[in-house]
CSV table of C-alpha atoms and ligand atoms in Angstrom, one decimal:
chain,number,residue,atom,x,y,z
A,1,MET,CA,21.0,-8.9,-29.8
A,2,SER,CA,20.0,-5.9,-31.9
A,3,LEU,CA,16.6,-4.9,-30.7
A,4,GLU,CA,14.2,-2.6,-32.6
A,5,LEU,CA,11.1,-0.9,-31.2
A,6,ASN,CA,8.3,0.2,-33.6
A,7,VAL,CA,5.2,2.2,-32.7
A,8,ASP,CA,2.5,3.1,-35.2
A,9,ASN,CA,-0.7,5.2,-34.6
A,10,LEU,CA,-0.7,4.7,-30.9
A,11,VAL,CA,-3.4,6.5,-28.9
A,12,LYS,CA,-3.8,6.7,-25.1
A,13,SER,CA,-6.8,8.2,-23.3
A,14,PHE,CA,-8.2,8.0,-19.8
A,15,GLY,CA,-11.9,7.9,-20.2
A,16,GLN,CA,-13.0,10.7,-22.5
A,17,ARG,CA,-9.8,12.6,-22.0
A,18,LYS,CA,-7.2,12.0,-24.7
A,19,LEU,CA,-3.6,12.1,-23.3
A,20,PHE,CA,-1.5,11.7,-26.5
A,21,HIS,CA,-1.1,10.1,-29.8
A,22,VAL,CA,2.1,8.8,-31.4
A,23,ASP,CA,1.9,8.7,-35.2
A,24,GLN,CA,5.2,6.8,-35.6
A,25,LEU,CA,8.2,6.1,-33.6
A,26,ARG,CA,11.2,3.9,-34.4
A,27,VAL,CA,13.9,3.2,-32.0
A,28,GLY,CA,17.0,1.2,-33.1
A,29,GLU,CA,19.9,-0.3,-31.4
A,30,GLY,CA,22.3,1.8,-29.3
A,31,GLU,CA,20.3,5.0,-29.6
A,32,SER,CA,19.8,7.5,-26.8
A,33,LEU,CA,16.7,9.5,-26.5
A,34,HIS,CA,15.5,12.3,-24.3
A,35,LEU,CA,11.7,12.4,-23.8
A,36,SER,CA,10.7,15.9,-22.6
A,37,GLY,CA,7.3,17.4,-21.8
A,38,GLU,CA,5.6,19.3,-19.0
A,39,ASN,CA,4.4,17.5,-15.9
A,40,GLY,CA,1.2,15.6,-16.7
A,41,SER,CA,1.9,15.5,-20.5
A,42,GLY,CA,2.1,11.7,-20.4
A,43,LYS,CA,5.8,10.9,-20.3
A,44,THR,CA,5.4,8.2,-17.6
A,45,THR,CA,2.3,6.7,-19.3
A,46,LEU,CA,4.1,6.6,-22.7
A,47,MET,CA,7.2,4.9,-21.2
A,48,LYS,CA,5.0,2.3,-19.4
A,49,ILE,CA,3.2,1.6,-22.7
A,50,LEU,CA,6.6,1.1,-24.4
A,51,ALA,CA,7.6,-1.3,-21.6
A,52,GLY,CA,4.3,-3.2,-21.9
A,53,LEU,CA,3.2,-2.3,-18.4
A,54,GLU,CA,0.2,-0.4,-19.7
A,55,ARG,CA,-2.1,-0.9,-22.6
A,56,PRO,CA,-2.6,1.7,-25.2
A,57,CYS,CA,-6.2,2.5,-26.3
A,58,SER,CA,-5.3,1.8,-29.9
A,59,GLY,CA,-2.2,1.0,-31.9
A,60,ARG,CA,0.5,-1.2,-30.7
A,61,VAL,CA,4.2,-1.5,-29.7
A,62,MET,CA,6.2,-4.0,-31.6
A,63,VAL,CA,9.5,-5.1,-30.2
A,64,THR,CA,11.6,-7.3,-32.6
A,65,PRO,CA,13.0,-9.9,-32.4
A,66,LYS,CA,10.3,-11.4,-30.3
A,67,ALA,CA,11.2,-13.2,-27.1
A,68,ARG,CA,11.2,-16.9,-27.3
A,69,ARG,CA,9.2,-18.0,-24.3
A,70,TRP,CA,6.5,-20.5,-23.6
A,71,TRP,CA,4.0,-17.9,-22.5
A,72,SER,CA,3.0,-14.9,-24.5
A,73,ASP,CA,3.5,-11.6,-22.9
A,74,ARG,CA,3.3,-7.9,-23.8
A,75,ILE,CA,6.4,-7.4,-21.7
A,76,HIS,CA,9.6,-8.0,-23.5
A,77,PRO,CA,12.4,-9.4,-21.3
A,78,GLN,CA,15.0,-7.1,-23.0
A,79,VAL,CA,13.0,-4.0,-22.2
A,80,ILE,CA,13.1,-2.6,-18.6
A,81,TYR,CA,11.3,0.4,-17.2
A,82,LEU,CA,12.6,2.2,-14.1
A,83,HIS,CA,10.2,4.2,-12.0
A,84,GLN,CA,10.9,7.8,-11.1
A,85,THR,CA,11.1,6.7,-7.4
A,86,PRO,CA,12.1,3.1,-7.5
A,87,TYR,CA,10.1,0.5,-5.7
A,88,ILE,CA,12.4,-1.3,-3.3
A,89,PHE,CA,11.5,-4.9,-2.4
A,90,SER,CA,11.8,-5.9,1.3
A,91,GLY,CA,15.1,-7.6,2.1
A,92,ASP,CA,18.6,-6.3,1.8
A,93,VAL,CA,20.3,-4.6,-1.1
A,94,ARG,CA,21.7,-7.9,-2.4
A,95,ASP,CA,18.3,-9.5,-2.5
A,96,ASN,CA,17.0,-6.6,-4.5
A,97,VAL,CA,19.8,-6.8,-7.1
A,98,ALA,CA,19.4,-10.5,-7.4
A,99,TYR,CA,15.6,-10.4,-7.9
A,100,GLY,CA,15.6,-10.6,-11.7
A,101,LEU,CA,18.3,-13.3,-11.9
A,102,ARG,CA,16.5,-15.5,-9.4
A,103,LEU,CA,13.5,-15.6,-11.7
A,104,ARG,CA,15.7,-17.0,-14.4
A,105,SER,CA,17.4,-20.3,-14.1
A,106,TYR,CA,20.8,-19.4,-12.9
A,107,SER,CA,22.9,-21.4,-10.5
A,108,ARG,CA,23.4,-20.0,-7.0
A,109,ARG,CA,27.1,-19.4,-7.8
A,110,ASP,CA,26.3,-17.5,-10.9
A,111,VAL,CA,23.8,-15.3,-9.1
A,112,LYS,CA,26.3,-14.6,-6.4
A,113,LEU,CA,29.0,-13.6,-8.9
A,114,LYS,CA,26.8,-11.4,-11.0
A,115,VAL,CA,25.3,-9.7,-8.0
A,116,GLN,CA,28.8,-8.9,-6.8
A,117,GLN,CA,29.6,-7.4,-10.2
A,118,ALA,CA,26.4,-5.4,-10.3
A,119,LEU,CA,27.1,-4.0,-6.8
A,120,ALA,CA,30.6,-3.1,-7.8
A,121,TRP,CA,29.3,-1.4,-11.0
A,122,ALA,CA,26.8,0.8,-9.1
A,123,ARG,CA,29.3,1.3,-6.2
A,124,LEU,CA,26.9,-0.2,-3.7
A,125,GLU,CA,29.3,-3.0,-2.3
A,126,HIS,CA,29.6,-1.4,1.1
A,127,LEU,CA,25.8,-1.4,1.4
A,128,ALA,CA,25.2,-5.0,0.2
A,129,GLU,CA,23.9,-6.3,3.6
A,130,GLN,CA,21.9,-3.1,4.5
A,131,PRO,CA,18.1,-3.3,4.5
A,132,ALA,CA,17.3,-1.7,1.2
A,133,TYR,CA,14.4,0.6,2.4
A,134,ALA,CA,16.9,2.5,4.5
A,135,LEU,CA,18.9,3.7,1.4
A,136,SER,CA,19.0,7.4,0.4
A,137,GLY,CA,17.3,8.6,-2.8
A,138,GLY,CA,20.4,8.5,-4.8
A,139,GLU,CA,21.4,5.1,-3.6
A,140,LYS,CA,18.0,3.7,-4.3
A,141,GLN,CA,18.2,5.0,-7.9
A,142,ARG,CA,21.6,3.3,-8.3
A,143,LEU,CA,20.2,0.2,-6.8
A,144,ALA,CA,17.4,0.3,-9.4
A,145,LEU,CA,20.0,0.7,-12.1
A,146,ALA,CA,22.0,-2.2,-10.8
A,147,ARG,CA,18.9,-4.4,-10.6
A,148,ALA,CA,18.3,-3.7,-14.3
A,149,TRP,CA,21.9,-3.8,-15.4
A,150,ILE,CA,22.3,-7.3,-14.1
A,151,LEU,CA,19.8,-8.6,-16.6
A,152,ALA,CA,21.7,-6.9,-19.5
A,153,PRO,CA,18.7,-5.2,-21.1
A,154,SER,CA,18.7,-3.9,-24.7
A,155,LEU,CA,16.3,-1.1,-24.0
A,156,LEU,CA,16.2,0.8,-20.7
A,157,LEU,CA,13.4,3.3,-20.0
A,158,LEU,CA,14.5,5.7,-17.3
A,159,ASP,CA,11.6,7.8,-15.9
A,160,GLU,CA,12.9,11.1,-14.5
A,161,PRO,CA,16.0,9.4,-13.0
A,162,THR,CA,17.4,12.6,-11.5
A,163,ALA,CA,14.3,14.3,-10.1
A,164,ASN,CA,14.8,14.8,-6.3
A,165,LEU,CA,18.5,14.0,-6.4
A,166,ASP,CA,21.4,16.2,-5.3
A,167,GLN,CA,24.2,17.2,-7.6
A,168,HIS,CA,26.5,14.4,-6.5
A,169,SER,CA,23.9,11.7,-7.1
A,170,VAL,CA,23.0,13.2,-10.5
A,171,ARG,CA,26.6,12.9,-11.5
A,172,ALA,CA,26.8,9.3,-10.2
A,173,VAL,CA,23.6,8.4,-12.2
A,174,SER,CA,24.9,10.0,-15.3
A,175,GLU,CA,28.2,8.1,-15.1
A,176,LEU,CA,26.2,4.8,-14.9
A,177,VAL,CA,24.1,5.9,-17.9
A,178,THR,CA,27.2,6.7,-19.9
A,179,GLN,CA,28.5,3.2,-19.2
A,180,LEU,CA,25.3,1.7,-20.3
A,181,LEU,CA,25.4,3.7,-23.6
A,182,ASP,CA,29.0,2.7,-24.1
A,183,LYS,CA,27.9,-0.9,-23.8
A,184,GLY,CA,25.4,-0.4,-26.6
A,185,THR,CA,22.3,-0.3,-24.5
A,186,THR,CA,19.5,1.8,-25.9
A,187,VAL,CA,18.4,4.3,-23.3
A,188,MET,CA,15.3,6.6,-23.2
A,189,VAL,CA,15.3,9.2,-20.4
A,190,SER,CA,12.3,11.3,-19.5
A,191,SER,CA,12.7,14.6,-17.9
A,192,HIS,CA,10.8,17.9,-18.0
A,193,GLN,CA,14.1,19.8,-18.0
A,194,LYS,CA,17.6,19.5,-19.3
A,195,ASN,CA,20.2,17.9,-16.9
A,196,ALA,CA,23.4,16.0,-16.9
A,197,VAL,CA,21.7,12.7,-17.9
A,198,THR,CA,19.6,14.2,-20.7
A,199,ASP,CA,22.7,15.8,-22.1
A,200,LEU,CA,24.0,12.4,-22.9
A,201,CYS,CA,21.1,11.8,-25.3
A,202,GLY,CA,21.2,12.1,-29.1
A,203,ARG,CA,17.6,12.1,-30.1
A,204,ARG,CA,15.0,14.5,-28.7
A,205,LEU,CA,11.3,13.6,-28.4
A,206,HIS,CA,8.8,16.0,-27.0
A,207,LEU,CA,5.2,15.5,-25.7
A,208,GLU,CA,3.0,18.5,-26.2
A,209,ASN,CA,-0.5,19.3,-27.5
A,210,LEU,CA,-1.5,15.7,-27.2
A,211,ALA,CA,1.2,14.5,-29.6
A,212,LEU,CA,4.7,13.1,-29.6
A,213,GLN,CA,7.0,15.2,-31.8
A,214,GLU,CA,10.6,14.4,-32.9
A,215,LEU,CA,12.7,17.5,-32.2
A,216,GLY,CA,15.8,16.3,-34.1
A,217,ASN,CA,19.2,15.2,-33.3
A,218,ALA,CA,21.3,17.1,-30.7
A,219,PHE,CA,24.5,15.9,-32.2
A,220,SER,CA,24.0,17.4,-35.7
A,221,ASN,CA,24.1,21.2,-36.1
A,222,GLU,CA,22.0,21.7,-39.2
A,223,LEU,CA,18.9,21.0,-37.2
A,224,ASN,CA,19.5,24.1,-35.1
A,225,ASN,CA,17.7,26.1,-37.8
A,226,GLU,CA,14.6,24.1,-37.4
A,227,PRO,CA,11.8,26.2,-35.8
A,228,GLU,CA,10.7,23.3,-33.6
A,229,LEU,CA,14.1,23.0,-32.0
A,230,LYS,CA,14.3,26.8,-31.4
A,231,TYR,CA,10.9,26.6,-29.7
A,232,TYR,CA,12.2,23.8,-27.6
A,233,VAL,CA,15.4,25.7,-26.6
A,234,GLN,CA,13.4,28.7,-25.5
A,235,HIS,CA,11.4,26.6,-23.0
B,1,MET,CA,-8.0,-24.5,41.0
B,2,ALA,CA,-10.2,-27.4,39.8
B,3,ALA,CA,-9.8,-25.9,36.3
B,4,LEU,CA,-6.0,-26.0,36.5
B,5,ASP,CA,-6.1,-29.5,37.9
B,6,LEU,CA,-8.2,-30.7,34.9
B,7,LEU,CA,-5.7,-29.1,32.5
B,8,PHE,CA,-2.6,-30.5,34.0
B,9,SER,CA,-3.8,-33.9,35.0
B,10,GLY,CA,-4.3,-34.7,31.3
B,11,ASP,CA,-8.0,-35.3,31.6
B,12,ALA,CA,-8.9,-37.3,28.5
B,13,GLU,CA,-12.3,-35.7,27.9
B,14,LEU,CA,-10.9,-32.2,28.1
B,15,TRP,CA,-8.0,-32.9,25.7
B,16,SER,CA,-10.3,-34.6,23.2
B,17,ILE,CA,-12.4,-31.4,23.1
B,18,ILE,CA,-9.3,-29.3,22.5
B,19,TRP,CA,-8.1,-31.7,19.8
B,20,VAL,CA,-11.5,-31.5,18.0
B,21,SER,CA,-11.4,-27.7,18.1
B,22,PHE,CA,-7.9,-27.4,16.6
B,23,ARG,CA,-8.4,-30.2,14.1
B,24,VAL,CA,-11.6,-28.6,12.7
B,25,SER,CA,-10.4,-25.0,12.7
B,26,ILE,CA,-7.0,-25.7,11.3
B,27,THR,CA,-8.5,-27.8,8.5
B,28,ALA,CA,-10.9,-25.0,7.8
B,29,ILE,CA,-8.3,-22.3,7.7
B,30,LEU,CA,-6.0,-24.4,5.5
B,31,LEU,CA,-8.8,-25.0,3.0
B,32,SER,CA,-9.7,-21.3,2.9
B,33,LEU,CA,-6.3,-19.8,2.8
B,34,VAL,CA,-5.2,-20.0,-0.8
B,35,PRO,CA,-8.6,-19.4,-2.6
B,36,ALA,CA,-9.5,-16.5,-0.3
B,37,ILE,CA,-6.1,-14.7,-0.6
B,38,ALA,CA,-6.3,-15.2,-4.4
B,39,VAL,CA,-9.8,-13.6,-4.4
B,40,GLY,CA,-8.5,-10.7,-2.3
B,41,PHE,CA,-5.6,-10.3,-4.7
B,42,MET,CA,-7.8,-10.2,-7.7
B,43,LEU,CA,-10.2,-7.7,-6.1
B,44,ALA,CA,-7.2,-5.5,-5.5
B,45,MET,CA,-5.5,-5.8,-8.9
B,46,ILE,CA,-8.3,-6.3,-11.5
B,47,ASP,CA,-10.7,-3.5,-12.3
B,48,PHE,CA,-14.0,-5.0,-13.5
B,49,PRO,CA,-17.5,-3.5,-13.5
B,50,GLY,CA,-19.2,-4.3,-10.2
B,51,ARG,CA,-16.0,-4.7,-8.2
B,52,TRP,CA,-17.1,-2.5,-5.4
B,53,MET,CA,-20.3,-4.5,-5.1
B,54,VAL,CA,-18.3,-7.7,-4.6
B,55,ILE,CA,-16.2,-6.0,-2.0
B,56,ALA,CA,-19.2,-4.7,-0.2
B,57,LEU,CA,-20.8,-8.2,-0.3
B,58,PHE,CA,-17.8,-9.8,1.4
B,59,ASN,CA,-17.8,-7.0,4.0
B,60,ALA,CA,-21.4,-7.8,4.7
B,61,LEU,CA,-20.8,-11.5,4.9
B,62,MET,CA,-18.1,-10.8,7.5
B,63,ALA,CA,-20.7,-9.4,9.8
B,64,ILE,CA,-23.3,-12.2,9.6
B,65,PRO,CA,-23.8,-13.9,13.0
B,66,THR,CA,-22.4,-17.4,13.2
B,67,VAL,CA,-25.8,-18.9,14.1
B,68,VAL,CA,-27.2,-17.6,10.9
B,69,VAL,CA,-24.5,-19.3,8.9
B,70,GLY,CA,-25.1,-22.4,11.0
B,71,LEU,CA,-28.9,-22.2,10.4
B,72,THR,CA,-28.4,-21.9,6.6
B,73,LEU,CA,-26.0,-24.8,6.5
B,74,TYR,CA,-28.3,-26.9,8.7
B,75,LEU,CA,-31.1,-26.4,6.3
B,76,LEU,CA,-28.9,-27.3,3.4
B,77,LEU,CA,-27.5,-30.4,5.1
B,78,SER,CA,-30.6,-31.7,6.9
B,79,ARG,CA,-32.2,-34.8,5.6
B,80,SER,CA,-34.9,-32.9,3.6
B,81,GLY,CA,-32.4,-30.3,2.3
B,82,PRO,CA,-30.7,-30.3,-1.1
B,83,PHE,CA,-27.5,-31.9,0.3
B,84,GLY,CA,-29.2,-34.3,2.7
B,85,GLU,CA,-28.1,-37.3,0.7
B,86,MET,CA,-24.5,-36.7,1.8
B,87,HIS,CA,-25.3,-37.4,5.5
B,88,LEU,CA,-23.0,-34.7,6.6
B,89,LEU,CA,-25.1,-33.1,9.4
B,90,PHE,CA,-23.6,-33.5,12.9
B,91,SER,CA,-20.2,-34.4,11.6
B,92,GLN,CA,-16.7,-32.9,11.6
B,93,PRO,CA,-16.9,-32.2,7.8
B,94,ALA,CA,-20.1,-30.2,8.4
B,95,MET,CA,-18.3,-28.1,11.1
B,96,VAL,CA,-15.3,-27.6,8.7
B,97,ILE,CA,-17.7,-26.4,5.9
B,98,GLY,CA,-19.3,-24.0,8.4
B,99,GLN,CA,-16.0,-22.6,9.5
B,100,VAL,CA,-14.8,-22.2,6.0
B,101,LEU,CA,-17.9,-20.1,5.2
B,102,LEU,CA,-17.2,-18.0,8.3
B,103,CYS,CA,-13.5,-17.3,7.7
B,104,VAL,CA,-13.5,-16.8,3.9
B,105,PRO,CA,-15.1,-13.4,4.1
B,106,VAL,CA,-12.6,-12.3,6.8
B,107,LEU,CA,-9.7,-13.5,4.8
B,108,VAL,CA,-10.9,-12.0,1.5
B,109,CYS,CA,-11.6,-8.6,3.0
B,110,MET,CA,-8.4,-8.4,5.1
B,111,SER,CA,-6.2,-9.7,2.3
B,112,HIS,CA,-7.8,-7.3,-0.1
B,113,SER,CA,-6.9,-4.4,2.1
B,114,ALA,CA,-3.4,-5.9,2.6
B,115,PHE,CA,-2.8,-5.8,-1.2
B,116,GLN,CA,-4.5,-2.5,-1.5
B,117,GLY,CA,-1.9,-1.1,1.0
B,118,LEU,CA,0.9,-2.1,-1.4
B,119,ASP,CA,2.1,0.0,-4.2
B,120,ARG,CA,1.3,-0.6,-7.9
B,121,ARG,CA,5.0,-0.1,-8.5
B,122,ALA,CA,5.7,-3.3,-6.7
B,123,TRP,CA,3.7,-5.2,-9.3
B,124,GLU,CA,5.2,-3.2,-12.2
B,125,THR,CA,8.8,-3.6,-10.9
B,126,ALA,CA,8.4,-7.4,-10.6
B,127,ARG,CA,6.9,-7.6,-14.1
B,128,THR,CA,9.4,-5.4,-15.9
B,129,LEU,CA,12.2,-7.4,-14.3
B,130,GLY,CA,10.9,-10.5,-16.0
B,131,ALA,CA,8.4,-12.0,-13.5
B,132,HIS,CA,5.5,-13.9,-15.1
B,133,CYS,CA,2.1,-12.9,-13.7
B,134,SER,CA,2.0,-15.8,-11.2
B,135,ARG,CA,5.5,-15.1,-10.0
B,136,ALA,CA,4.8,-11.4,-9.6
B,137,ALA,CA,1.7,-12.4,-7.5
B,138,ILE,CA,4.0,-14.4,-5.2
B,139,THR,CA,6.2,-11.3,-4.9
B,140,MET,CA,3.2,-9.3,-3.9
B,141,VAL,CA,2.3,-11.9,-1.2
B,142,CYS,CA,5.8,-11.7,0.2
B,143,GLU,CA,5.7,-7.9,0.2
B,144,ALA,CA,2.3,-8.0,2.1
B,145,ARG,CA,3.2,-10.8,4.4
B,146,PHE,CA,2.7,-9.1,7.7
B,147,ALA,CA,-0.7,-7.8,6.8
B,148,LEU,CA,-1.6,-11.2,5.4
B,149,LEU,CA,-0.5,-12.9,8.6
B,150,ALA,CA,-2.8,-10.6,10.5
B,151,ALA,CA,-5.6,-11.6,8.2
B,152,VAL,CA,-5.0,-15.3,8.8
B,153,LEU,CA,-4.9,-14.8,12.5
B,154,ALA,CA,-8.1,-12.8,12.4
B,155,GLY,CA,-9.8,-15.5,10.4
B,156,PHE,CA,-8.6,-18.2,12.8
B,157,SER,CA,-9.7,-16.2,15.9
B,158,ARG,CA,-13.2,-16.0,14.4
B,159,ILE,CA,-13.6,-19.7,13.9
B,160,ILE,CA,-11.7,-21.2,16.8
B,161,SER,CA,-14.0,-19.3,19.2
B,162,GLU,CA,-17.3,-19.4,17.4
B,163,VAL,CA,-20.1,-21.3,19.1
B,164,GLY,CA,-23.3,-20.9,17.0
B,165,CYS,CA,-22.4,-22.6,13.8
B,166,SER,CA,-20.5,-25.5,15.4
B,167,MET,CA,-23.4,-26.1,17.8
B,168,MET,CA,-26.0,-26.3,15.0
B,169,VAL,CA,-24.2,-28.4,12.4
B,170,GLY,CA,-21.8,-30.3,14.7
B,171,GLY,CA,-24.4,-31.3,17.3
B,172,ASN,CA,-21.9,-31.2,20.3
B,173,ILE,CA,-21.2,-35.0,20.3
B,174,LEU,CA,-18.4,-35.8,22.8
B,175,SER,CA,-15.1,-36.9,21.3
B,176,TYR,CA,-16.4,-36.2,17.8
B,177,THR,CA,-17.9,-32.7,17.3
B,178,ARG,CA,-17.7,-31.2,20.8
B,179,ASN,CA,-15.2,-28.4,20.6
B,180,ILE,CA,-14.0,-25.8,23.0
B,181,PRO,CA,-16.8,-23.2,22.6
B,182,THR,CA,-19.7,-25.7,22.5
B,183,ALA,CA,-18.3,-27.5,25.5
B,184,ILE,CA,-18.1,-24.3,27.5
B,185,ALA,CA,-21.7,-23.5,26.6
B,186,LEU,CA,-22.9,-27.0,27.6
B,187,GLU,CA,-20.9,-27.3,30.8
B,188,THR,CA,-21.9,-23.9,32.0
B,189,SER,CA,-25.6,-24.6,31.4
B,190,LYS,CA,-25.2,-27.7,33.5
B,191,GLY,CA,-23.7,-25.6,36.3
B,192,GLU,CA,-20.2,-27.3,36.0
B,193,PHE,CA,-17.8,-24.5,35.8
B,194,ALA,CA,-14.4,-26.2,36.2
B,195,GLN,CA,-14.2,-27.6,32.7
B,196,GLY,CA,-15.6,-24.4,31.2
B,197,VAL,CA,-13.0,-22.3,32.9
B,198,ALA,CA,-10.1,-24.7,31.9
B,199,LEU,CA,-11.2,-24.5,28.2
B,200,GLY,CA,-11.6,-20.7,28.5
B,201,LEU,CA,-8.0,-20.5,29.7
B,202,VAL,CA,-6.9,-22.5,26.7
B,203,LEU,CA,-8.6,-20.0,24.4
B,204,LEU,CA,-7.2,-17.0,26.3
B,205,LEU,CA,-3.7,-18.5,26.1
B,206,LEU,CA,-4.1,-19.1,22.4
B,207,ALA,CA,-5.2,-15.5,21.8
B,208,LEU,CA,-2.2,-14.2,23.7
B,209,VAL,CA,0.3,-16.4,21.9
B,210,LEU,CA,-1.1,-15.6,18.4
B,211,ASN,CA,-1.2,-11.9,19.0
B,212,PHE,CA,2.2,-11.7,20.6
B,213,THR,CA,3.6,-13.7,17.7
B,214,LEU,CA,2.1,-11.2,15.3
B,215,ALA,CA,3.3,-8.2,17.2
B,216,SER,CA,6.8,-9.5,17.4
B,217,VAL,CA,7.2,-10.4,13.7
B,218,ARG,CA,5.6,-7.0,12.9
B,219,GLY,CA,8.0,-5.2,15.1
B,220,LYS,CA,11.0,-6.7,13.3
B,221,GLY,CA,9.6,-6.0,9.8
B,222,GLN,CA,8.9,-2.4,10.4
B,223,LEU,CA,8.4,-0.1,7.5
B,224,VAL,CA,10.1,3.3,7.3
C,301,ADP,N1,-4.6,5.4,-14.3
C,301,ADP,C1,-5.0,6.6,-14.6
C,301,ADP,N2,-6.3,7.0,-14.7
C,301,ADP,C2,-6.6,8.3,-15.0
C,301,ADP,N3,-5.7,9.2,-15.4
C,301,ADP,C3,-4.4,8.9,-15.3
C,301,ADP,C4,-4.0,7.6,-15.0
C,301,ADP,N4,-2.6,7.6,-15.0
C,301,ADP,C5,-2.2,8.8,-15.4
C,301,ADP,N5,-3.3,9.6,-15.6
C,301,ADP,C6,-3.3,11.0,-16.0
C,301,ADP,O1,-2.5,11.1,-17.2
C,301,ADP,C7,-1.8,12.3,-17.1
C,301,ADP,C8,-0.3,12.1,-17.5
C,301,ADP,O2,0.3,11.4,-16.4
C,301,ADP,P1,1.9,11.0,-16.5
C,301,ADP,O3,2.0,10.0,-17.6
C,301,ADP,O4,2.3,10.6,-15.2
C,301,ADP,O5,2.6,12.4,-17.0
C,301,ADP,P2,4.1,12.8,-16.7
C,301,ADP,O6,4.9,11.6,-16.4
C,301,ADP,O7,4.5,13.5,-18.0
C,301,ADP,O8,4.1,13.8,-15.6
C,301,ADP,C9,-1.9,12.9,-15.8
C,301,ADP,O9,-2.8,14.1,-15.9
C,301,ADP,C10,-2.6,11.9,-15.0
C,301,ADP,O10,-3.6,12.5,-14.2
C,302,MG,MG1,6.0,11.1,-14.7
């Protein structure tokens, strides 16, 4: 199950305007990364490229081991991207959580069981039969996490998961992310500022001046002397 | 009163006309449905050079008078035309072809705007959760189902009530190609109003039923 993501010489532009380039990025199993950068620096675009939802202009994203499926696809089944504001399918909360499982060949009983587990995990059991569009922002974010969790992804890309959430919801989301990390899931979180969820992350990546920079490891102290990190802390 | 008598006494001629109308128009809409919605979907999802021109073209086709479509098809199917060999003129298949040509632009344009009204995130969410392209497309159809239903009803309304094309390529033959609109036109020109009024009532009733159905499903599936 160990998944590795490799990026080399990736460039993304929109028309004539270059958005960013990534010289090299390696993400291994069980890592946690915080992707920072100002609004409009390209965090969302980079994460969508990593998830295979958008094409880079040059370079490519390699996810190993490759998925064994009869169709070829840029999108790896073990890599899931979550939008800043989740898209909620019509139907109730249960339908939404079950979406990914129903695409795969699981029996009705297995789906029911796993959906129940996912709802319990995200503390959404009491809302299971509610129409999903009526959920609050925090509940929608938890629903999106449960919808991904149920598929046991190896790499989860969370796009600003706490923007627009109140303190209580931020805490709930960061608890869920902690559990994902404990399970060995690789998690990348984008956010333009520090918060409870980004504090869980070991590696720091920063998008600025059209490039992705590695700012070092938050869990090791020697790096505090690096000028780049100081620069980061000031902002 | 004579009109109601005709309707409820089970007049064979009247009901054969209604049957022709529904048979032809339902066949036409069923044949058009999947290809037209697929085109509408691709116009909404795939960015290719000249896309706006294709969209404008379908919009223009939607506004063409039915007699002009009828005339074009007549010329194509008439004995000296390119498809004259097939002997389709003045037959139900000719009427079906005409009605397909009439409802495809409506279905394409309206399903295109139905899909355009959806969010790109719907597609991305389906894909990242493991849906293959075709499966994600089905999800998009489900998400846009109310707007798509409205498109189908609009397409059906256009063909069930059109007179020009059916008259030209169908020929108004009783029990074979005489449908509700062409019968109304003929009977009225003969000064016989009872049958015309009875058939008009059927169309009116149909319009009411379809639109109330649409309104009620829409009401239940309200967005926030
Ligand atoms: N499809 C697109 N076409 C043109 N420009 C785009 C497109 N998507 C994003 N951009 C531009 O790319 C820039 C980065 O966007 P985004 O990745 O959303 O940044 P962030 O998530 O860091 O705020 C924005 O300035 C945006 O206008
Ligand atoms: Mg963003």
